[in-house]
Amino acid sequence: MEEYQDLSLRGKVFQSIRDDILKGKYEENEELRESTLGKELGVSRTPVREALRQLELEGLVKIIPNKGAYVTGITGKDVSDIYVIRSLLEGLCARWATEHITEEQIDKLEEIILLSEYHVNKKKELASQVTKLDGEFHEVLYEASNSRILEHVLSDFHNYVQSARKMSVTKQDRAEKSIAEHKEILQAIKEKDADRAEKLANEHVMNVMKNLKIDV
């Protein structure tokens, strides 16, 4: 039991630091001090040190011997690469969703679209609400693919570019187009048109990337 709790603690510390890096809490090349992070998270330096090593394997942190750990972050090319790969996987996800989606999941997606339209028209709290709903739409689709592996990979990609996503959907015109694209994807899925669903989902992600104007 003690070993399990230790593993759980390490996982929580890793996830917390990882989320802060992806959210842009730390600047690129900023040093991550074990003692400071330990105090912030209420843990000893050991799980922090292990989390930083794991983050180095993911390419988010660089550890320099006898100096410390520094934030590498996500480059423009990283974001661009993720969107291109994600566009192909989102297409596959939509294709599989046409085969496995449930009525309950369809209802969820329709509700998300209605709420998205409400907040876009209201034009208040656009950043937080529309970004949140955009993420929820894709999460339901991932679940509807009926593939744990695909769901995990796409969720991970989604987290990696969350700052860029937020910047995109908070623009009024892009938010409106994104909702319209969601509607088309859902309609194709409801009609069991796998080819069209895949094509639309692929194009949707690429449209988001084009809107970001990423420097690579």
Short mmCIF file of C-alpha atoms in Angstrom, two decimals:
data_model
loop_
_atom_site.label_atom_id
_atom_site.label_comp_id
_atom_site.label_asym_id
_atom_site.label_seq_id
_atom_site.Cartn_x
_atom_site.Cartn_y
_atom_site.Cartn_z
CA MET A 1 0.00 0.00 0.00
CA GLU A 2 2.84 2.39 0.88
CA GLU A 3 4.50 1.74 -2.50
CA TYR A 4 1.19 2.43 -4.29
CA GLN A 5 0.76 5.73 -2.41
CA ASP A 6 4.32 6.69 -3.32
CA LEU A 7 3.65 5.99 -7.01
CA SER A 8 0.42 8.00 -6.80
CA LEU A 9 2.25 10.95 -5.22
CA ARG A 10 4.96 10.91 -7.89
CA GLY A 11 2.28 10.84 -10.58
CA LYS A 12 0.47 13.83 -9.07
CA VAL A 13 3.69 15.84 -8.76
CA PHE A 14 4.65 15.03 -12.35
CA GLN A 15 1.18 15.97 -13.66
CA SER A 16 1.10 19.22 -11.68
CA ILE A 17 4.49 20.44 -12.94
CA ARG A 18 3.71 19.25 -16.47
CA ASP A 19 0.39 21.11 -16.52
CA ASP A 20 2.05 24.32 -15.29
CA ILE A 21 4.67 24.12 -18.05
CA LEU A 22 2.04 23.53 -20.75
CA LYS A 23 -0.13 26.37 -19.41
CA GLY A 24 2.81 28.75 -19.75
CA LYS A 25 3.36 29.36 -16.03
CA TYR A 26 7.10 29.18 -16.58
CA GLU A 27 9.17 31.00 -19.18
CA GLU A 28 11.38 29.09 -21.60
CA ASN A 29 14.82 28.44 -20.04
CA GLU A 30 13.47 29.27 -16.56
CA GLU A 31 15.07 27.18 -13.83
CA LEU A 32 12.83 24.78 -11.92
CA ARG A 33 14.21 24.51 -8.39
CA GLU A 34 13.46 21.28 -6.56
CA SER A 35 13.20 23.01 -3.18
CA THR A 36 10.81 25.70 -4.46
CA LEU A 37 8.57 23.21 -6.27
CA GLY A 38 8.60 20.94 -3.23
CA LYS A 39 7.36 23.76 -0.99
CA GLU A 40 4.67 24.78 -3.50
CA LEU A 41 3.40 21.22 -3.81
CA GLY A 42 3.90 20.27 -0.16
CA VAL A 43 6.21 17.36 -0.91
CA SER A 44 9.87 16.44 -0.42
CA ARG A 45 12.48 17.01 -3.12
CA THR A 46 12.58 13.30 -4.08
CA PRO A 47 9.25 13.10 -6.01
CA VAL A 48 10.03 16.49 -7.57
CA ARG A 49 13.42 15.24 -8.77
CA GLU A 50 11.81 12.12 -10.25
CA ALA A 51 9.11 14.20 -11.95
CA LEU A 52 11.73 16.46 -13.53
CA ARG A 53 13.58 13.42 -14.90
CA GLN A 54 10.33 12.16 -16.43
CA LEU A 55 9.64 15.60 -17.90
CA GLU A 56 13.10 15.58 -19.45
CA LEU A 57 12.15 12.35 -21.26
CA GLU A 58 9.09 14.18 -22.65
CA GLY A 59 11.29 17.03 -23.85
CA LEU A 60 9.68 19.64 -21.62
CA VAL A 61 12.66 20.03 -19.30
CA LYS A 62 16.42 19.93 -19.76
CA ILE A 63 18.57 18.84 -16.84
CA ILE A 64 22.13 20.19 -16.85
CA PRO A 65 24.45 18.28 -14.48
CA ASN A 66 25.64 20.33 -11.48
CA LYS A 67 23.44 23.23 -12.58
CA GLY A 68 19.76 22.36 -12.48
CA ALA A 69 16.58 21.74 -14.45
CA TYR A 70 15.39 24.26 -17.04
CA VAL A 71 12.14 24.59 -18.97
CA THR A 72 12.40 23.66 -22.63
CA GLY A 73 8.73 24.20 -23.34
CA ILE A 74 6.88 23.74 -26.62
CA THR A 75 8.32 25.38 -29.73
CA GLY A 76 6.35 26.67 -32.70
CA LYS A 77 7.52 23.68 -34.71
CA ASP A 78 6.37 21.34 -31.94
CA VAL A 79 2.89 22.88 -32.05
CA SER A 80 2.80 22.70 -35.85
CA ASP A 81 3.91 19.05 -35.84
CA ILE A 82 1.32 18.16 -33.21
CA TYR A 83 -1.49 19.77 -35.21
CA VAL A 84 -0.52 17.95 -38.42
CA ILE A 85 -0.32 14.58 -36.64
CA ARG A 86 -3.45 15.35 -34.65
CA SER A 87 -5.41 16.23 -37.79
CA LEU A 88 -4.84 12.72 -39.13
CA LEU A 89 -5.73 11.09 -35.81
CA GLU A 90 -8.82 13.29 -35.34
CA GLY A 91 -9.97 12.12 -38.75
CA LEU A 92 -9.50 8.51 -37.69
CA CYS A 93 -11.32 9.26 -34.45
CA ALA A 94 -14.34 10.70 -36.33
CA ARG A 95 -14.35 7.68 -38.66
CA TRP A 96 -14.42 5.24 -35.76
CA ALA A 97 -17.01 7.36 -33.95
CA THR A 98 -19.46 6.82 -36.83
CA GLU A 99 -19.33 3.11 -35.98
CA HIS A 100 -19.43 3.27 -32.19
CA ILE A 101 -21.08 6.52 -31.05
CA THR A 102 -24.05 6.15 -28.70
CA GLU A 103 -27.25 8.20 -28.58
CA GLU A 104 -26.13 9.57 -25.23
CA GLN A 105 -22.85 10.79 -26.75
CA ILE A 106 -24.71 12.38 -29.67
CA ASP A 107 -26.93 14.21 -27.17
CA LYS A 108 -23.83 15.42 -25.30
CA LEU A 109 -22.26 16.75 -28.50
CA GLU A 110 -25.47 18.55 -29.50
CA GLU A 111 -25.71 20.11 -26.04
CA ILE A 112 -22.08 21.29 -26.23
CA ILE A 113 -22.74 22.91 -29.62
CA LEU A 114 -25.82 24.72 -28.28
CA LEU A 115 -23.91 26.00 -25.25
CA SER A 116 -21.01 27.10 -27.49
CA GLU A 117 -23.40 29.10 -29.69
CA TYR A 118 -24.94 30.68 -26.60
CA HIS A 119 -21.59 31.89 -25.25
CA VAL A 120 -20.36 33.11 -28.65
CA ASN A 121 -23.53 35.14 -29.12
CA LYS A 122 -23.32 36.46 -25.58
CA LYS A 123 -19.69 37.48 -26.16
CA LYS A 124 -18.98 37.33 -22.45
CA GLU A 125 -16.32 35.11 -20.89
CA LEU A 126 -15.57 33.95 -24.44
CA ALA A 127 -12.05 32.75 -23.60
CA SER A 128 -12.82 30.46 -20.69
CA GLN A 129 -16.22 29.12 -21.75
CA VAL A 130 -15.70 28.50 -25.47
CA THR A 131 -12.26 26.97 -24.94
CA LYS A 132 -13.69 24.68 -22.26
CA LEU A 133 -16.60 23.63 -24.48
CA ASP A 134 -14.32 23.10 -27.47
CA GLY A 135 -12.25 20.73 -25.36
CA GLU A 136 -15.37 18.91 -24.15
CA PHE A 137 -16.58 18.39 -27.72
CA HIS A 138 -13.34 16.68 -28.69
CA GLU A 139 -13.22 14.65 -25.47
CA VAL A 140 -16.67 13.16 -26.21
CA LEU A 141 -15.53 12.32 -29.76
CA TYR A 142 -12.40 10.63 -28.41
CA GLU A 143 -14.56 8.54 -26.10
CA ALA A 144 -16.94 7.75 -28.98
CA SER A 145 -14.06 6.28 -31.02
CA ASN A 146 -14.16 3.31 -28.66
CA SER A 147 -10.36 3.17 -28.60
CA ARG A 148 -8.56 3.74 -25.31
CA ILE A 149 -5.23 4.11 -27.12
CA LEU A 150 -6.50 6.74 -29.56
CA GLU A 151 -8.33 8.57 -26.76
CA HIS A 152 -5.16 8.70 -24.66
CA VAL A 153 -2.92 9.93 -27.51
CA LEU A 154 -5.35 12.62 -28.66
CA SER A 155 -6.03 13.83 -25.11
CA ASP A 156 -2.27 14.16 -24.60
CA PHE A 157 -1.89 16.17 -27.82
CA HIS A 158 -4.83 18.33 -26.77
CA ASN A 159 -3.08 19.16 -23.50
CA TYR A 160 0.22 19.92 -25.19
CA VAL A 161 -1.23 22.74 -27.26
CA GLN A 162 -3.86 24.08 -24.86
CA SER A 163 -2.39 27.60 -24.77
CA ALA A 164 -2.41 27.79 -28.57
CA ARG A 165 -5.98 26.40 -28.68
CA LYS A 166 -7.15 29.05 -26.25
CA MET A 167 -5.64 31.79 -28.39
CA SER A 168 -7.44 30.43 -31.46
CA VAL A 169 -11.00 29.85 -30.25
CA THR A 170 -11.21 33.13 -28.35
CA LYS A 171 -11.19 35.04 -31.63
CA GLN A 172 -14.84 35.72 -32.44
CA ASP A 173 -14.79 34.75 -36.12
CA ARG A 174 -12.73 31.60 -35.52
CA ALA A 175 -14.97 30.58 -32.62
CA GLU A 176 -18.04 30.84 -34.87
CA LYS A 177 -16.38 28.86 -37.67
CA SER A 178 -15.19 26.22 -35.22
CA ILE A 179 -18.74 25.66 -33.97
CA ALA A 180 -20.01 25.40 -37.56
CA GLU A 181 -17.31 22.81 -38.28
CA HIS A 182 -18.29 20.86 -35.16
CA LYS A 183 -21.88 20.81 -36.44
CA GLU A 184 -20.81 19.42 -39.81
CA ILE A 185 -18.66 16.72 -38.20
CA LEU A 186 -21.51 15.65 -35.94
CA GLN A 187 -23.98 15.59 -38.84
CA ALA A 188 -21.68 13.35 -40.86
CA ILE A 189 -21.30 11.02 -37.89
CA LYS A 190 -25.07 10.88 -37.36
CA GLU A 191 -25.49 10.03 -41.04
CA LYS A 192 -22.87 7.27 -40.67
CA ASP A 193 -20.81 8.89 -43.42
CA ALA A 194 -17.36 7.83 -42.22
CA ASP A 195 -15.46 9.26 -45.20
CA ARG A 196 -17.00 12.70 -44.80
CA ALA A 197 -16.63 12.68 -41.01
CA GLU A 198 -12.94 11.84 -41.34
CA LYS A 199 -12.36 14.54 -43.97
CA LEU A 200 -14.21 17.22 -41.97
CA ALA A 201 -12.40 16.39 -38.72
CA ASN A 202 -9.05 16.47 -40.50
CA GLU A 203 -9.83 19.86 -42.08
CA HIS A 204 -11.16 21.24 -38.78
CA VAL A 205 -7.85 20.71 -36.98
CA MET A 206 -5.83 22.10 -39.90
CA ASN A 207 -8.06 25.19 -39.96
CA VAL A 208 -7.25 25.78 -36.30
CA MET A 209 -3.54 25.51 -37.04
CA LYS A 210 -3.74 27.93 -39.98
CA ASN A 211 -5.55 30.42 -37.76
CA LEU A 212 -2.70 30.37 -35.24
CA LYS A 213 -0.07 31.55 -37.76
CA ILE A 214 2.63 29.54 -36.01
CA ASP A 215 6.29 30.49 -36.43
CA VAL A 216 8.30 27.31 -36.96
#
